[in-house]
Coordinates of C-alpha atoms in Angstrom, one line a residue:
M1 CA 0.0 0.0 0.0
P2 CA 1.6 3.3 -1.1
A3 CA 2.4 5.8 1.6
E4 CA 0.0 8.8 1.7
P5 CA 1.7 12.1 1.0
Q6 CA 2.5 14.1 4.0
E7 CA 0.9 17.6 4.3
D8 CA 3.4 20.5 4.2
D9 CA 3.0 22.4 7.5
R10 CA 5.6 25.0 6.5
P11 CA 4.1 28.6 6.4
A12 CA 3.7 30.2 3.0
P13 CA 6.6 32.5 2.1
A14 CA 6.1 36.0 3.5
L15 CA 6.2 39.2 1.3
P16 CA 9.7 40.6 0.9
P17 CA 10.5 43.3 3.5
V18 CA 10.7 46.0 0.8
V19 CA 7.2 45.2 -0.4
R20 CA 5.8 45.3 3.2
L21 CA 7.5 48.6 3.9
A22 CA 6.2 50.1 0.6
A23 CA 2.6 48.8 1.5
A24 CA 2.8 50.3 5.0
W25 CA 4.0 53.7 3.6
S26 CA 1.3 53.7 0.9
A27 CA -1.4 53.0 3.4
A28 CA -0.1 55.8 5.6
V29 CA 0.1 58.3 2.7
L30 CA -3.4 57.4 1.5
L31 CA -4.8 57.8 5.0
V32 CA -3.1 61.2 5.4
V33 CA -4.3 62.4 2.0
A34 CA -7.9 61.2 2.7
V35 CA -8.0 63.0 6.0
A36 CA -6.5 66.2 4.5
A37 CA -9.0 66.1 1.6
L38 CA -11.9 65.6 4.0
L39 CA -10.7 68.6 6.1
V40 CA -10.3 70.8 3.0
W41 CA -13.8 69.7 1.8
A42 CA -15.3 70.5 5.2
A43 CA -13.5 73.9 5.3
V44 CA -14.7 74.9 1.8
A45 CA -18.3 73.6 2.5
L46 CA -18.4 75.6 5.7
K47 CA -16.5 78.6 4.3
T48 CA -19.1 81.0 5.7
A49 CA -17.8 80.1 9.2
T50 CA -14.2 78.9 8.4
I51 CA -13.1 82.1 6.5
P52 CA -14.1 84.5 9.3
V53 CA -12.3 82.2 11.9
I54 CA -9.1 82.1 9.8
V55 CA -9.2 85.9 9.1
A56 CA -9.8 86.5 12.8
L57 CA -6.8 84.5 13.7
L58 CA -4.6 86.4 11.2
G59 CA -5.9 89.7 12.6
T60 CA -5.3 88.5 16.2
S61 CA -1.8 87.5 15.3
L62 CA -1.2 91.0 13.9
L63 CA -2.7 92.8 17.0
E64 CA -1.7 90.5 19.8
P65 CA 1.5 92.5 20.9
V66 CA -0.8 95.5 21.7
M67 CA -2.6 93.6 24.5
P68 CA 0.4 93.2 27.0
W69 CA 1.3 96.9 26.4
L70 CA -2.3 98.0 27.3
V71 CA -2.6 95.6 30.2
R72 CA 0.7 96.8 31.8
R73 CA -0.8 100.3 31.8
G74 CA -3.7 99.2 34.0
M75 CA -6.4 98.3 31.5
G76 CA -8.5 95.2 31.9
R77 CA -8.2 92.6 29.1
G78 CA -11.8 93.2 28.0
A79 CA -11.3 97.0 27.8
A80 CA -8.0 96.5 26.0
A81 CA -9.5 94.1 23.5
G82 CA -12.4 96.5 22.9
L83 CA -10.1 99.5 22.4
T84 CA -7.9 97.4 20.0
C85 CA -10.9 96.3 18.0
T86 CA -12.2 99.9 17.8
V87 CA -8.8 101.1 16.5
L88 CA -8.8 98.2 14.1
V89 CA -12.2 99.1 12.6
L90 CA -11.1 102.8 12.2
A91 CA -7.8 101.8 10.6
V92 CA -9.4 99.3 8.2
C93 CA -12.1 101.7 7.2
G94 CA -9.5 104.4 6.6
V95 CA -7.3 102.2 4.6
L96 CA -10.2 100.8 2.5
S97 CA -11.5 104.3 1.8
L98 CA -8.1 105.5 0.7
L99 CA -7.6 102.4 -1.5
V100 CA -11.1 102.6 -3.0
N101 CA -10.8 106.4 -3.6
S102 CA -7.5 105.9 -5.3
L103 CA -8.8 103.1 -7.5
V104 CA -12.0 104.9 -8.3
H105 CA -10.3 108.1 -9.4
S106 CA -7.6 106.2 -11.3
A107 CA -9.8 103.5 -12.9
P108 CA -10.7 105.5 -16.0
D109 CA -7.1 106.4 -16.7
I110 CA -6.0 102.8 -16.1
A111 CA -8.8 101.3 -18.2
A112 CA -8.1 103.7 -21.1
A113 CA -4.4 103.0 -20.9
L114 CA -4.9 99.2 -21.0
T115 CA -7.1 99.6 -24.1
E116 CA -4.4 101.7 -25.8
A117 CA -1.7 99.2 -24.8
G118 CA -3.8 96.5 -26.3
H119 CA -4.0 98.4 -29.6
R120 CA -0.2 98.8 -29.6
I121 CA 0.5 95.2 -28.8
A122 CA -1.9 94.1 -31.5
D123 CA 0.0 96.2 -34.1
W124 CA 3.3 94.7 -33.0
L125 CA 2.4 91.0 -32.6
G126 CA -0.3 90.4 -35.1
P127 CA -2.8 87.6 -34.4
I128 CA -1.2 86.9 -30.9
G129 CA -1.4 90.6 -30.1
T130 CA -5.1 90.7 -31.1
K131 CA -5.8 88.0 -28.5
I132 CA -3.9 90.0 -25.9
Q133 CA -5.8 93.1 -26.9
Y134 CA -9.1 91.4 -26.4
A135 CA -8.1 90.2 -22.9
L136 CA -7.0 93.7 -22.0
E137 CA -10.2 95.2 -23.2
Q138 CA -12.2 92.6 -21.2
S139 CA -10.2 93.4 -18.1
S140 CA -10.5 97.1 -18.5
G141 CA -14.3 96.8 -18.8
S142 CA -14.8 94.3 -16.0
G143 CA -15.6 97.0 -13.5
S144 CA -18.5 98.3 -15.6
S145 CA -19.7 94.8 -16.2
M146 CA -19.8 94.1 -12.5
V147 CA -21.6 97.3 -11.8
N148 CA -24.2 96.5 -14.5
S149 CA -24.6 93.0 -13.2
L150 CA -25.3 94.3 -9.7
A151 CA -27.7 96.9 -11.0
N152 CA -29.6 94.3 -12.9
G153 CA -29.8 91.9 -9.9
V154 CA -30.5 94.0 -6.9
L155 CA -31.4 91.0 -4.8
S156 CA -28.1 89.3 -5.6
G157 CA -26.3 92.5 -4.7
L158 CA -28.1 92.8 -1.4
G159 CA -27.5 89.1 -0.6
L160 CA -23.7 89.6 -1.3
A161 CA -23.6 92.7 0.8
T162 CA -25.4 91.0 3.6
Q163 CA -23.0 88.0 3.5
L164 CA -20.0 90.3 3.5
L165 CA -21.4 92.4 6.4
T166 CA -22.2 89.2 8.4
G167 CA -18.7 87.8 7.8
A168 CA -17.1 91.1 8.8
V169 CA -19.2 91.4 12.1
L170 CA -18.4 87.7 12.9
T171 CA -14.7 88.3 12.2
L172 CA -14.6 91.4 14.4
A173 CA -16.4 89.5 17.3
L174 CA -13.9 86.6 17.0
V175 CA -10.9 89.0 17.1
F176 CA -12.3 90.6 20.3
F177 CA -12.8 87.2 22.0
F178 CA -9.4 85.9 20.8
L179 CA -7.6 89.0 22.2
R180 CA -9.5 88.9 25.5
D181 CA -9.5 85.2 26.2
G182 CA -6.5 83.9 24.3
H183 CA -4.4 83.7 27.4
R184 CA -6.7 81.0 28.8
T185 CA -6.1 78.6 25.9
P186 CA -3.2 76.7 27.5
G187 CA -5.2 76.1 30.7
A188 CA -8.2 74.9 28.7
V189 CA -6.1 72.5 26.7
R190 CA -4.5 71.1 29.8
S191 CA -7.9 70.5 31.3
W192 CA -9.1 68.6 28.3
L193 CA -6.0 66.4 27.4
P194 CA -3.5 64.3 29.2
P195 CA -0.4 66.3 30.3
R196 CA 2.1 65.1 27.6
T197 CA -0.4 65.4 24.8
A198 CA -1.6 68.8 26.1
E199 CA 2.0 70.2 26.1
T200 CA 2.5 69.0 22.5
V201 CA -0.8 70.6 21.4
I202 CA 0.1 73.9 23.1
A203 CA 3.6 73.9 21.5
C204 CA 2.1 73.3 18.1
G205 CA -0.5 76.1 18.6
R206 CA 2.2 78.5 19.7
Q207 CA 4.4 77.8 16.7
A208 CA 1.5 78.0 14.2
F209 CA 0.4 81.3 15.7
A210 CA 3.9 82.6 15.6
A211 CA 4.1 81.7 11.9
M212 CA 0.8 83.5 11.1
A213 CA 2.0 86.5 13.1
G214 CA 5.3 86.7 11.3
F215 CA 3.5 86.5 7.9
M216 CA 0.9 89.2 8.7
R217 CA 3.4 91.7 10.2
G218 CA 6.1 91.2 7.7
T219 CA 3.8 91.1 4.6
T220 CA 1.9 94.2 5.7
L221 CA 5.1 96.2 6.3
I222 CA 6.7 95.0 3.0
A223 CA 3.5 95.7 1.1
L224 CA 3.4 99.3 2.4
I225 CA 7.1 99.9 1.5
D226 CA 6.6 98.4 -2.0
A227 CA 3.5 100.5 -2.6
V228 CA 5.2 103.7 -1.5
F229 CA 8.4 103.1 -3.6
I230 CA 6.6 102.1 -6.7
T231 CA 4.0 104.9 -6.4
V232 CA 6.9 107.5 -6.0
G233 CA 8.6 106.0 -9.1
L234 CA 5.4 106.2 -11.1
V235 CA 4.7 109.8 -10.1
I236 CA 8.3 110.8 -11.0
L237 CA 7.8 109.2 -14.4
G238 CA 4.4 110.9 -14.9
I239 CA 2.4 107.7 -15.2
P240 CA -1.4 108.3 -15.1
G241 CA -3.3 106.6 -12.3
A242 CA -0.1 106.3 -10.1
A243 CA -2.2 106.3 -6.9
G244 CA -4.4 103.5 -8.1
L245 CA -1.5 101.4 -9.3
G246 CA 0.2 101.9 -5.9
A247 CA -3.1 100.6 -4.3
L248 CA -3.0 97.6 -6.6
V249 CA 0.6 96.9 -5.6
F250 CA -0.3 97.1 -1.9
M251 CA -3.2 94.7 -2.2
G252 CA -1.3 92.3 -4.5
A253 CA 1.5 91.9 -2.0
Y254 CA -0.7 89.6 0.1
I255 CA -0.6 87.1 -2.8
P256 CA 3.1 86.2 -3.1
F257 CA 4.6 86.2 -6.6
V258 CA 1.2 86.3 -8.4
G259 CA 0.1 89.6 -7.0
A260 CA 3.4 91.3 -7.6
F261 CA 3.5 90.0 -11.2
L262 CA 0.0 91.1 -12.0
S263 CA 0.2 94.6 -10.4
G264 CA 3.6 95.2 -12.1
T265 CA 2.3 94.1 -15.4
V266 CA -0.6 96.5 -15.2
A267 CA 1.8 99.3 -14.4
V268 CA 4.1 98.5 -17.3
L269 CA 1.1 98.3 -19.7
V270 CA -0.2 101.7 -18.5
A271 CA 3.2 103.2 -19.1
L272 CA 3.4 101.6 -22.5
A273 CA 0.1 103.2 -23.5
D274 CA 1.1 106.6 -22.0
G275 CA 4.7 107.1 -23.2
G276 CA 5.6 104.2 -25.5
L277 CA 8.2 101.5 -25.1
S278 CA 10.9 103.7 -23.5
K279 CA 8.6 104.7 -20.6
A280 CA 7.4 101.2 -20.2
L281 CA 11.0 100.0 -19.8
W282 CA 11.6 102.7 -17.2
V283 CA 8.6 101.5 -15.2
L284 CA 9.7 97.9 -15.6
G285 CA 13.1 98.9 -14.2
V286 CA 11.4 100.5 -11.2
V287 CA 9.2 97.5 -10.5
L288 CA 12.1 95.1 -10.8
A289 CA 14.3 97.2 -8.6
V290 CA 11.7 97.4 -5.9
Q291 CA 11.1 93.6 -6.1
A292 CA 14.9 93.0 -5.9
I293 CA 15.2 95.2 -2.8
E294 CA 12.2 93.3 -1.3
G295 CA 13.6 89.9 -2.0
N296 CA 17.2 90.6 -1.0
V297 CA 16.9 93.3 1.7
L298 CA 13.4 93.6 3.1
Q299 CA 12.3 90.0 3.5
P300 CA 15.5 88.8 5.3
F301 CA 15.3 91.6 7.8
I302 CA 11.5 92.1 8.2
Q303 CA 9.9 88.7 7.7
S304 CA 9.9 86.5 10.7
R305 CA 12.1 83.4 10.7
T306 CA 8.9 81.3 11.3
V307 CA 7.8 82.1 7.7
E308 CA 10.9 81.1 5.9
L309 CA 9.2 79.1 3.1
H310 CA 10.9 78.0 0.0
P311 CA 9.6 80.0 -3.1
A312 CA 8.5 76.7 -4.7
T313 CA 6.4 75.9 -1.6
I314 CA 4.8 79.4 -1.7
M315 CA 4.0 79.1 -5.4
I316 CA 2.4 75.7 -5.0
A317 CA 0.4 76.9 -2.0
V318 CA -0.9 79.9 -3.9
V319 CA -1.9 77.9 -6.9
A320 CA -3.5 75.2 -4.7
G321 CA -5.4 77.7 -2.6
A322 CA -6.7 79.6 -5.7
G323 CA -7.9 76.3 -7.2
V324 CA -9.7 75.3 -4.0
A325 CA -11.2 78.7 -2.9
G326 CA -10.4 81.3 -5.6
I327 CA -9.0 84.7 -4.5
M328 CA -9.7 84.0 -0.8
G329 CA -7.9 80.7 -1.0
A330 CA -4.8 82.4 -2.6
L331 CA -4.8 85.0 0.1
L332 CA -5.0 82.5 3.0
A333 CA -2.9 79.7 1.5
V334 CA 0.6 81.0 2.5
P335 CA -0.2 81.8 6.2
L336 CA -1.9 78.4 6.6
C337 CA 1.0 76.7 4.9
A338 CA 3.4 78.5 7.2
A339 CA 1.3 77.5 10.2
G340 CA 1.2 73.9 9.1
L341 CA 5.0 73.7 8.6
G342 CA 5.4 75.3 12.1
V343 CA 3.3 72.4 13.6
V344 CA 5.4 69.9 11.7
S345 CA 8.6 71.5 13.0
V346 CA 7.3 71.1 16.6
L347 CA 6.3 67.4 16.0
R348 CA 9.8 66.7 14.7
T349 CA 11.3 67.8 18.0
P350 CA 9.5 65.7 20.6
A351 CA 11.8 66.9 23.5
A352 CA 10.8 70.5 22.9
A353 CA 7.2 69.6 22.4
A354 CA 7.2 67.7 25.7
R355 CA 8.4 70.9 27.5
G356 CA 5.7 72.9 25.8
E357 CA 8.2 74.8 23.6
G358 CA 8.5 75.4 19.9
P359 CA 11.8 74.7 18.1
E360 CA 12.9 78.3 18.7
Q361 CA 11.1 79.0 21.9
G362 CA 13.4 78.2 24.8
G363 CA 12.4 81.1 27.1
P364 CA 9.7 81.4 29.6
E365 CA 6.2 80.2 28.8
Q366 CA 4.2 82.7 26.7
D367 CA 0.5 83.1 26.5
A368 CA -0.9 81.0 23.7
Q369 CA -3.4 82.4 21.4
P370 CA -6.2 80.3 19.8

């Protein structure tokens, strides 16, 4: 009788270590991407609430140094926060009125100059120039089209105005509460979470807040300096609508690279229409000189070390933010990216995180903002 074959009890060969490692990393990356996509989707879907919160955090990061100064002079935190918000409202209204006034008075000159620049480019470049001419004519007439659209849809205009007013009021209220009660954040976190986890969360919050503060303070000062220098150069060269172009430069500075490119391009085109190629080249030289001073002198000295982002990272963040949420996404992308990298830098230094410090915060514990 033949012997029955014995069953092989040896385990099946396992996957090679390289394959197992690749699978583990792939699963981790997919999980992180899925969570990030879910968070972005939720933020965009709830943008009526998320945008005021983010803008309020940026405003709080800009104004927070005022609070200790007022408190040391005997003011309560509520009164100090209320005074700071009042000054903020007056300053914002004043700046907006100046910008709008400059743009309104300069808009006809800029629009006419863009149309004339389109004609000249069409004469020089032929069919390609004709397409550029059409784009410039469309951009120069976009303000009138917007006004006509709002006039034809009063309800739409009222709805938009109501939405903007509601968002502004919510943002101002959040800035007040963040300024008044932000110093309580570490205690609240410690009461909700275990000690080690709480210290890590507090350190991440501090570093993210420092990154946003560095971006807001540095960008605002750099935008003001750029706008002043470029406006002075345009006035010296006799460019029409210099005040409005300076206002465009100031607003465009909050969208890195893209804003400076667009505002500089408009200034060069206006100069091209007003004085020909030679004046356009002079304006281009002024814009490039100011941008060179900004990149090599202003940013290293003014911009906080917490916002040292690689230019490629900034460009990717701006493009991604614009793709997700349009102009508002492009405005908020860089400070959010800086805050995220600040959190990552804390998580990469567990010893500092366990002590409740950021990677560059070795001193006494500071009040953490929301």
